[in-house]
Amino acid sequence: MAALLAACIGCCGAVRAAPLRLAVVGDSDSHAYHDGTRFTGKDGRRGGDFHETTWQWTEWLQRLRGGEVDQGPWGRYGSRRIVALIEEAVGRPGRIPEKEDFAYNFAVSGAVCNDLMNVQKQMPRLVRLMDEAPTAWRGGVVVVRIGVNSFGQSDSLERLAANSDAGVLAEIDRCIADVRDAVAYLHRYHPDTRVVLVGIFNNANVGDNIQRWQSPREQARIARALDRYDAALKAMAADPRIAFFDDRAWFAALWGSRTAEGRPAYRPISVDGRLVVTNTQGDAPCHAVLADGHAGTVWNALWAKALVHVLNQRFDAGIPPITRAELTPSGNFRKQPGREDCAAP
């Protein structure tokens, strides 16, 4: 795994003397796809038959800018909850659950907003790790990307589309409070560490959900609720140490959205003129979304590209921009014999 992730580092230009330290808290949108402890067996591996070349955005960042961004060593971290509590009781850092990932990535598949400060305690446990080298984290970045499991799945969207459900809106408000508490906690101990707050994605735009809620009223109700979350994050980003990443706007700029009537109106995109990617579901790289519903490898590559832009624009991070030309060479989207093919345009 380490060799695969390091494969592209040499192609990224000069290595900075002090790479930008980057940590992550969140859910499966940021949990490494090549975690061999949790995503095991043919059916459990992200990308299925294309697993070897299916990357999550942090893995892409390592492949393309591993010399400029430091996410910590790849390895197995974490333990059962009781073990973590014992470790913390004797003054050692603990974390849950066990997973294989970058050391500074605390995102876990299935996490909800409450896991930022409670249960998994992602932010307090990250801060405890940062306390071991506080100087190195001055000017570092923590990406906060969470919320879909709290209020963004199909059942919640259905309730919002039907009647702007008060229970879901209350969950959104709780999530906003959790994010605020997590950022405040981080800045209490590491005031010079920057934060990227990622807005909520609208899952009405992917998978089977594309065929649902095809009316202006339903779409408007969903959008208003999701705007409630994003508006709070944008307000937090008035702090110069905080950036907001608009996930819905990013997706719409690439694949498009729905018509004013709520009908699907998505377009294909081309990666360097060699690979056409449609807003469809499947494990081959020509699909935006994997068969299991998570973001596909091209989606994640372009997301990593956009994150670098945000870091440079908001924080003057000085990371060389990722170009689309870097994404297709060296077998990044390798065709595999006997598997579904993705034709060039």
GROMACS .gro file of C-alpha atoms in nm:
model
  345
    1MET     CA    1   0.000   0.000   0.000
    2ALA     CA    2   0.274   0.246   0.094
    3ALA     CA    3   0.453   0.179  -0.236
    4LEU     CA    4   0.134   0.238  -0.435
    5LEU     CA    5   0.057   0.563  -0.256
    6ALA     CA    6   0.412   0.686  -0.302
    7ALA     CA    7   0.423   0.599  -0.671
    8CYS     CA    8   0.332   0.947  -0.798
    9ILE     CA    9   0.508   1.160  -0.540
   10GLY     CA   10   0.815   1.204  -0.754
   11CYS     CA   11   0.613   1.355  -1.040
   12CYS     CA   12   0.480   1.646  -0.840
   13GLY     CA   13   0.770   1.888  -0.856
   14ALA     CA   14   0.997   2.007  -0.581
   15VAL     CA   15   0.925   1.880  -0.230
   16ARG     CA   16   0.865   2.156   0.022
   17ALA     CA   17   1.099   2.178   0.318
   18ALA     CA   18   0.803   2.170   0.558
   19PRO     CA   19   0.500   1.989   0.417
   20LEU     CA   20   0.161   2.116   0.524
   21ARG     CA   21   0.023   1.899   0.802
   22LEU     CA   22  -0.332   1.793   0.725
   23ALA     CA   23  -0.575   1.602   0.947
   24VAL     CA   24  -0.931   1.488   0.884
   25VAL     CA   25  -1.238   1.427   1.099
   26GLY     CA   26  -1.555   1.287   0.947
   27ASP     CA   27  -1.720   0.982   0.795
   28SER     CA   28  -1.681   0.747   0.496
   29ASP     CA   29  -1.643   1.043   0.260
   30SER     CA   30  -1.288   1.070   0.401
   31HIS     CA   31  -1.209   0.717   0.525
   32ALA     CA   32  -0.933   0.560   0.311
   33TYR     CA   33  -1.067   0.306   0.061
   34HIS     CA   34  -0.763   0.082   0.108
   35ASP     CA   35  -0.826   0.020   0.477
   36GLY     CA   36  -0.756  -0.353   0.494
   37THR     CA   37  -0.898  -0.390   0.845
   38ARG     CA   38  -1.254  -0.271   0.772
   39PHE     CA   39  -1.302  -0.305   0.395
   40THR     CA   40  -1.211  -0.668   0.340
   41GLY     CA   41  -1.315  -0.943   0.101
   42LYS     CA   42  -1.426  -0.898  -0.258
   43ASP     CA   43  -1.765  -0.757  -0.162
   44GLY     CA   44  -1.629  -0.523   0.104
   45ARG     CA   45  -1.350  -0.360  -0.096
   46ARG     CA   46  -1.428  -0.014  -0.230
   47GLY     CA   47  -1.434  -0.038  -0.608
   48GLY     CA   48  -1.485  -0.414  -0.629
   49ASP     CA   49  -1.289  -0.552  -0.926
   50PHE     CA   50  -1.135  -0.206  -0.971
   51HIS     CA   51  -1.026  -0.182  -0.608
   52GLU     CA   52  -0.654  -0.154  -0.680
   53THR     CA   53  -0.700   0.172  -0.869
   54THR     CA   54  -0.999   0.312  -0.679
   55TRP     CA   55  -0.881   0.590  -0.449
   56GLN     CA   56  -1.041   0.809  -0.188
   57TRP     CA   57  -0.951   1.182  -0.189
   58THR     CA   58  -0.688   1.160   0.087
   59GLU     CA   59  -0.522   0.872  -0.099
   60TRP     CA   60  -0.522   1.080  -0.417
   61LEU     CA   61  -0.370   1.370  -0.226
   62GLN     CA   62  -0.091   1.143  -0.107
   63ARG     CA   63  -0.029   1.007  -0.457
   64LEU     CA   64  -0.021   1.349  -0.621
   65ARG     CA   65   0.106   1.583  -0.348
   66GLY     CA   66   0.261   1.357  -0.087
   67GLY     CA   67   0.571   1.576  -0.079
   68GLU     CA   68   0.376   1.891  -0.002
   69VAL     CA   69   0.102   1.757   0.228
   70ASP     CA   70   0.177   1.549   0.538
   71GLN     CA   71  -0.114   1.328   0.648
   72GLY     CA   72   0.101   1.116   0.876
   73PRO     CA   73   0.241   0.767   0.815
   74TRP     CA   74   0.017   0.499   0.668
   75GLY     CA   75  -0.054   0.226   0.920
   76ARG     CA   76  -0.298   0.059   1.157
   77TYR     CA   77  -0.432   0.284   1.428
   78GLY     CA   78  -0.700   0.266   1.693
   79SER     CA   79  -0.844  -0.012   1.905
   80ARG     CA   80  -1.158  -0.132   2.080
   81ARG     CA   81  -1.328   0.130   2.294
   82ILE     CA   82  -1.229  -0.028   2.626
   83VAL     CA   83  -0.864  -0.039   2.519
   84ALA     CA   84  -0.874   0.327   2.413
   85LEU     CA   85  -1.026   0.427   2.747
   86ILE     CA   86  -0.754   0.239   2.937
   87GLU     CA   87  -0.482   0.403   2.727
   88GLU     CA   88  -0.627   0.747   2.799
   89ALA     CA   89  -0.658   0.667   3.168
   90VAL     CA   90  -0.283   0.608   3.189
   91GLY     CA   91  -0.201   0.924   2.994
   92ARG     CA   92  -0.153   0.777   2.649
   93PRO     CA   93  -0.349   0.884   2.337
   94GLY     CA   94  -0.632   0.651   2.242
   95ARG     CA   95  -0.859   0.634   1.941
   96ILE     CA   96  -1.144   0.421   1.809
   97PRO     CA   97  -1.209   0.214   1.610
   98GLU     CA   98  -0.912   0.025   1.470
   99LYS     CA   99  -0.852   0.107   1.105
  100GLU     CA  100  -0.577   0.125   0.844
  101ASP     CA  101  -0.525   0.480   0.724
  102PHE     CA  102  -0.304   0.785   0.753
  103ALA     CA  103  -0.212   0.870   1.111
  104TYR     CA  104  -0.387   1.208   1.107
  105ASN     CA  105  -0.709   1.080   0.948
  106PHE     CA  106  -0.969   1.022   1.219
  107ALA     CA  107  -1.264   0.991   0.978
  108VAL     CA  108  -1.457   0.665   1.015
  109SER     CA  109  -1.720   0.509   0.792
  110GLY     CA  110  -2.063   0.548   0.949
  111ALA     CA  111  -1.968   0.837   1.178
  112VAL     CA  112  -2.234   1.094   1.269
  113CYS     CA  113  -2.192   1.451   1.386
  114ASN     CA  114  -2.206   1.346   1.750
  115ASP     CA  115  -1.884   1.149   1.692
  116LEU     CA  116  -1.690   1.473   1.655
  117MET     CA  117  -1.697   1.540   2.030
  118ASN     CA  118  -1.864   1.232   2.181
  119VAL     CA  119  -1.857   0.853   2.130
  120GLN     CA  120  -1.561   0.835   1.889
  121LYS     CA  121  -1.442   1.177   2.015
  122GLN     CA  122  -1.265   1.241   1.687
  123MET     CA  123  -1.166   1.601   1.756
  124PRO     CA  124  -1.049   1.563   2.118
  125ARG     CA  125  -0.845   1.257   2.025
  126LEU     CA  126  -0.697   1.434   1.724
  127VAL     CA  127  -0.607   1.731   1.942
  128ARG     CA  128  -0.438   1.494   2.188
  129LEU     CA  129  -0.224   1.365   1.901
  130MET     CA  130  -0.149   1.721   1.788
  131ASP     CA  131  -0.038   1.809   2.142
  132GLU     CA  132   0.261   1.579   2.092
  133ALA     CA  133   0.403   1.819   1.829
  134PRO     CA  134   0.224   2.155   1.866
  135THR     CA  135   0.480   2.353   1.668
  136ALA     CA  136   0.434   2.130   1.364
  137TRP     CA  137   0.061   2.201   1.364
  138ARG     CA  138   0.096   2.579   1.357
  139GLY     CA  139  -0.041   2.664   1.016
  140GLY     CA  140  -0.160   2.307   0.966
  141VAL     CA  141  -0.512   2.223   0.847
  142VAL     CA  142  -0.798   2.009   0.978
  143VAL     CA  143  -1.069   1.912   0.728
  144VAL     CA  144  -1.413   1.866   0.883
  145ARG     CA  145  -1.641   1.670   0.649
  146ILE     CA  146  -1.944   1.517   0.815
  147GLY     CA  147  -2.324   1.526   0.828
  148VAL     CA  148  -2.452   1.286   0.563
  149ASN     CA  149  -2.518   1.006   0.814
  150SER     CA  150  -2.694   1.247   1.047
  151PHE     CA  151  -2.935   1.412   0.805
  152GLY     CA  152  -2.833   1.350   0.443
  153GLN     CA  153  -2.935   0.993   0.367
  154SER     CA  154  -3.241   0.894   0.162
  155ASP     CA  155  -3.477   0.857   0.458
  156SER     CA  156  -3.399   1.208   0.581
  157LEU     CA  157  -3.428   1.355   0.231
  158GLU     CA  158  -3.766   1.186   0.192
  159ARG     CA  159  -3.893   1.349   0.511
  160LEU     CA  160  -3.758   1.687   0.405
  161ALA     CA  161  -3.907   1.659   0.056
  162ALA     CA  162  -4.248   1.570   0.197
  163ASN     CA  163  -4.292   1.836   0.463
  164SER     CA  164  -3.961   1.998   0.569
  165ASP     CA  165  -3.967   1.758   0.863
  166ALA     CA  166  -3.901   1.932   1.196
  167GLY     CA  167  -3.713   1.631   1.331
  168VAL     CA  168  -3.459   1.641   1.049
  169LEU     CA  169  -3.421   2.018   1.085
  170ALA     CA  170  -3.351   1.968   1.455
  171GLU     CA  171  -3.085   1.711   1.366
  172ILE     CA  172  -2.926   1.964   1.131
  173ASP     CA  173  -2.914   2.216   1.414
  174ARG     CA  174  -2.754   1.958   1.645
  175CYS     CA  175  -2.494   1.887   1.378
  176ILE     CA  176  -2.417   2.257   1.342
  177ALA     CA  177  -2.364   2.274   1.719
  178ASP     CA  178  -2.135   1.971   1.707
  179VAL     CA  179  -1.921   2.129   1.435
  180ARG     CA  180  -1.901   2.457   1.625
  181ASP     CA  181  -1.799   2.278   1.943
  182ALA     CA  182  -1.535   2.076   1.759
  183VAL     CA  183  -1.377   2.380   1.595
  184ALA     CA  184  -1.384   2.575   1.921
  185TYR     CA  185  -1.217   2.284   2.098
  186LEU     CA  186  -0.943   2.266   1.832
  187HIS     CA  187  -0.874   2.639   1.848
  188ARG     CA  188  -0.870   2.638   2.228
  189TYR     CA  189  -0.553   2.426   2.217
  190HIS     CA  190  -0.419   2.499   1.869
  191PRO     CA  191  -0.531   2.850   1.774
  192ASP     CA  192  -0.301   2.872   1.471
  193THR     CA  193  -0.433   2.558   1.303
  194ARG     CA  194  -0.663   2.630   1.009
  195VAL     CA  195  -0.989   2.450   0.931
  196VAL     CA  196  -1.174   2.356   0.613
  197LEU     CA  197  -1.546   2.308   0.673
  198VAL     CA  198  -1.703   2.100   0.396
  199GLY     CA  199  -2.066   2.172   0.317
  200ILE     CA  200  -2.323   1.896   0.295
  201PHE     CA  201  -2.367   1.711  -0.034
  202ASN     CA  202  -2.716   1.659  -0.175
  203ASN     CA  203  -2.759   1.284  -0.216
  204ALA     CA  204  -3.067   1.347  -0.429
  205ASN     CA  205  -2.817   1.385  -0.714
  206VAL     CA  206  -2.671   1.034  -0.710
  207GLY     CA  207  -2.769   0.670  -0.744
  208ASP     CA  208  -3.134   0.562  -0.727
  209ASN     CA  209  -3.223   0.895  -0.568
  210ILE     CA  210  -3.196   1.063  -0.909
  211GLN     CA  211  -3.535   0.916  -0.997
  212ARG     CA  212  -3.699   1.050  -0.680
  213TRP     CA  213  -3.839   1.389  -0.574
  214GLN     CA  214  -3.887   1.514  -0.928
  215SER     CA  215  -4.090   1.823  -0.849
  216PRO     CA  216  -3.982   2.184  -0.784
  217ARG     CA  217  -4.150   2.188  -0.442
  218GLU     CA  218  -3.973   1.873  -0.321
  219GLN     CA  219  -3.635   1.990  -0.448
  220ALA     CA  220  -3.683   2.333  -0.291
  221ARG     CA  221  -3.764   2.182   0.049
  222ILE     CA  222  -3.452   1.966   0.040
  223ALA     CA  223  -3.234   2.257  -0.074
  224ARG     CA  224  -3.363   2.488   0.201
  225ALA     CA  225  -3.279   2.235   0.469
  226LEU     CA  226  -2.930   2.168   0.335
  227ASP     CA  227  -2.876   2.544   0.299
  228ARG     CA  228  -2.950   2.573   0.671
  229TYR     CA  229  -2.636   2.365   0.745
  230ASP     CA  230  -2.416   2.530   0.485
  231ALA     CA  231  -2.517   2.881   0.590
  232ALA     CA  232  -2.398   2.813   0.944
  233LEU     CA  233  -2.063   2.681   0.817
  234LYS     CA  234  -2.022   2.980   0.587
  235ALA     CA  235  -2.082   3.211   0.881
  236MET     CA  236  -1.810   3.032   1.076
  237ALA     CA  237  -1.576   3.088   0.780
  238ALA     CA  238  -1.582   3.463   0.850
  239ASP     CA  239  -1.292   3.368   1.079
  240PRO     CA  240  -0.976   3.393   0.860
  241ARG     CA  241  -0.856   3.063   1.003
  242ILE     CA  242  -1.157   2.884   0.854
  243ALA     CA  243  -1.245   2.805   0.492
  244PHE     CA  244  -1.575   2.679   0.353
  245PHE     CA  245  -1.583   2.416   0.076
  246ASP     CA  246  -1.916   2.424  -0.109
  247ASP     CA  247  -1.962   2.056  -0.198
  248ARG     CA  248  -2.292   2.100  -0.381
  249ALA     CA  249  -2.163   2.386  -0.595
  250TRP     CA  250  -1.849   2.185  -0.675
  251PHE     CA  251  -2.053   1.888  -0.800
  252ALA     CA  252  -2.292   2.107  -1.002
  253ALA     CA  253  -2.002   2.281  -1.175
  254LEU     CA  254  -1.880   1.943  -1.300
  255TRP     CA  255  -2.175   1.710  -1.358
  256GLY     CA  256  -2.460   1.961  -1.342
  257SER     CA  257  -2.782   1.926  -1.145
  258ARG     CA  258  -3.157   1.909  -1.206
  259THR     CA  259  -3.388   2.129  -1.409
  260ALA     CA  260  -3.616   2.386  -1.246
  261GLU     CA  261  -3.885   2.118  -1.264
  262GLY     CA  262  -3.669   1.875  -1.064
  263ARG     CA  263  -3.580   1.649  -1.356
  264PRO     CA  264  -3.227   1.504  -1.394
  265ALA     CA  265  -3.006   1.720  -1.618
  266TYR     CA  266  -2.657   1.583  -1.567
  267ARG     CA  267  -2.376   1.599  -1.820
  268PRO     CA  268  -2.069   1.379  -1.875
  269ILE     CA  269  -1.725   1.519  -1.802
  270SER     CA  270  -1.395   1.438  -1.966
  271VAL     CA  271  -1.072   1.382  -1.777
  272ASP     CA  272  -0.791   1.515  -1.997
  273GLY     CA  273  -0.982   1.404  -2.307
  274ARG     CA  274  -0.910   1.038  -2.232
  275LEU     CA  275  -1.188   0.928  -2.002
  276VAL     CA  276  -1.556   1.023  -2.003
  277VAL     CA  277  -1.724   1.005  -1.662
  278THR     CA  278  -2.101   1.012  -1.626
  279ASN     CA  279  -2.316   1.062  -1.318
  280THR     CA  280  -2.395   0.692  -1.302
  281GLN     CA  281  -2.322   0.415  -1.055
  282GLY     CA  282  -2.068   0.134  -1.097
  283ASP     CA  283  -1.713   0.041  -1.002
  284ALA     CA  284  -1.543   0.120  -1.333
  285PRO     CA  285  -1.383   0.467  -1.340
  286CYS     CA  286  -1.628   0.594  -1.604
  287HIS     CA  287  -1.892   0.612  -1.327
  288ALA     CA  288  -1.897   0.907  -1.089
  289VAL     CA  289  -2.029   0.688  -0.806
  290LEU     CA  290  -1.918   0.340  -0.698
  291ALA     CA  291  -2.156   0.047  -0.688
  292ASP     CA  292  -2.175   0.080  -0.309
  293GLY     CA  293  -2.284   0.445  -0.332
  294HIS     CA  294  -1.956   0.610  -0.236
  295ALA     CA  295  -1.770   0.859  -0.452
  296GLY     CA  296  -1.579   0.702  -0.741
  297THR     CA  297  -1.209   0.736  -0.803
  298VAL     CA  298  -1.245   1.022  -1.057
  299TRP     CA  299  -1.481   1.209  -0.823
  300ASN     CA  300  -1.222   1.179  -0.546
  301ALA     CA  301  -0.934   1.282  -0.771
  302LEU     CA  302  -1.114   1.596  -0.880
  303TRP     CA  303  -1.222   1.664  -0.521
  304ALA     CA  304  -0.858   1.649  -0.407
  305LYS     CA  305  -0.775   1.889  -0.689
  306ALA     CA  306  -1.043   2.130  -0.568
  307LEU     CA  307  -0.929   2.104  -0.205
  308VAL     CA  308  -0.577   2.206  -0.302
  309HIS     CA  309  -0.727   2.509  -0.476
  310VAL     CA  310  -0.919   2.603  -0.158
  311LEU     CA  311  -0.607   2.564   0.056
  312ASN     CA  312  -0.407   2.787  -0.179
  313GLN     CA  313  -0.679   3.046  -0.224
  314ARG     CA  314  -0.785   3.079   0.140
  315PHE     CA  315  -0.463   3.003   0.327
  316ASP     CA  316  -0.192   3.073   0.069
  317ALA     CA  317  -0.068   2.717   0.123
  318GLY     CA  318   0.171   2.725  -0.173
  319ILE     CA  319   0.084   2.373  -0.290
  320PRO     CA  320   0.135   2.321  -0.665
  321PRO     CA  321  -0.212   2.301  -0.822
  322ILE     CA  322  -0.319   1.955  -0.934
  323THR     CA  323  -0.378   1.942  -1.308
  324ARG     CA  324  -0.613   1.708  -1.491
  325ALA     CA  325  -0.317   1.592  -1.701
  326GLU     CA  326  -0.169   1.436  -1.386
  327LEU     CA  327  -0.473   1.217  -1.327
  328THR     CA  328  -0.477   0.988  -1.631
  329PRO     CA  329  -0.113   0.878  -1.681
  330SER     CA  330   0.065   0.593  -1.505
  331GLY     CA  331  -0.234   0.360  -1.489
  332ASN     CA  332  -0.437   0.574  -1.249
  333PHE     CA  333  -0.754   0.454  -1.425
  334ARG     CA  334  -0.613   0.128  -1.554
  335LYS     CA  335  -0.837  -0.090  -1.767
  336GLN     CA  336  -0.850  -0.444  -1.634
  337PRO     CA  337  -0.882  -0.743  -1.870
  338GLY     CA  338  -1.225  -0.901  -1.865
  339ARG     CA  339  -1.379  -0.614  -1.671
  340GLU     CA  340  -1.613  -0.332  -1.771
  341ASP     CA  341  -1.428  -0.092  -1.999
  342CYS     CA  342  -1.440   0.287  -2.012
  343ALA     CA  343  -1.400   0.412  -2.365
  344ALA     CA  344  -1.220   0.733  -2.450
  345PRO     CA  345  -1.433   1.003  -2.614
   0.00000   0.00000   0.00000
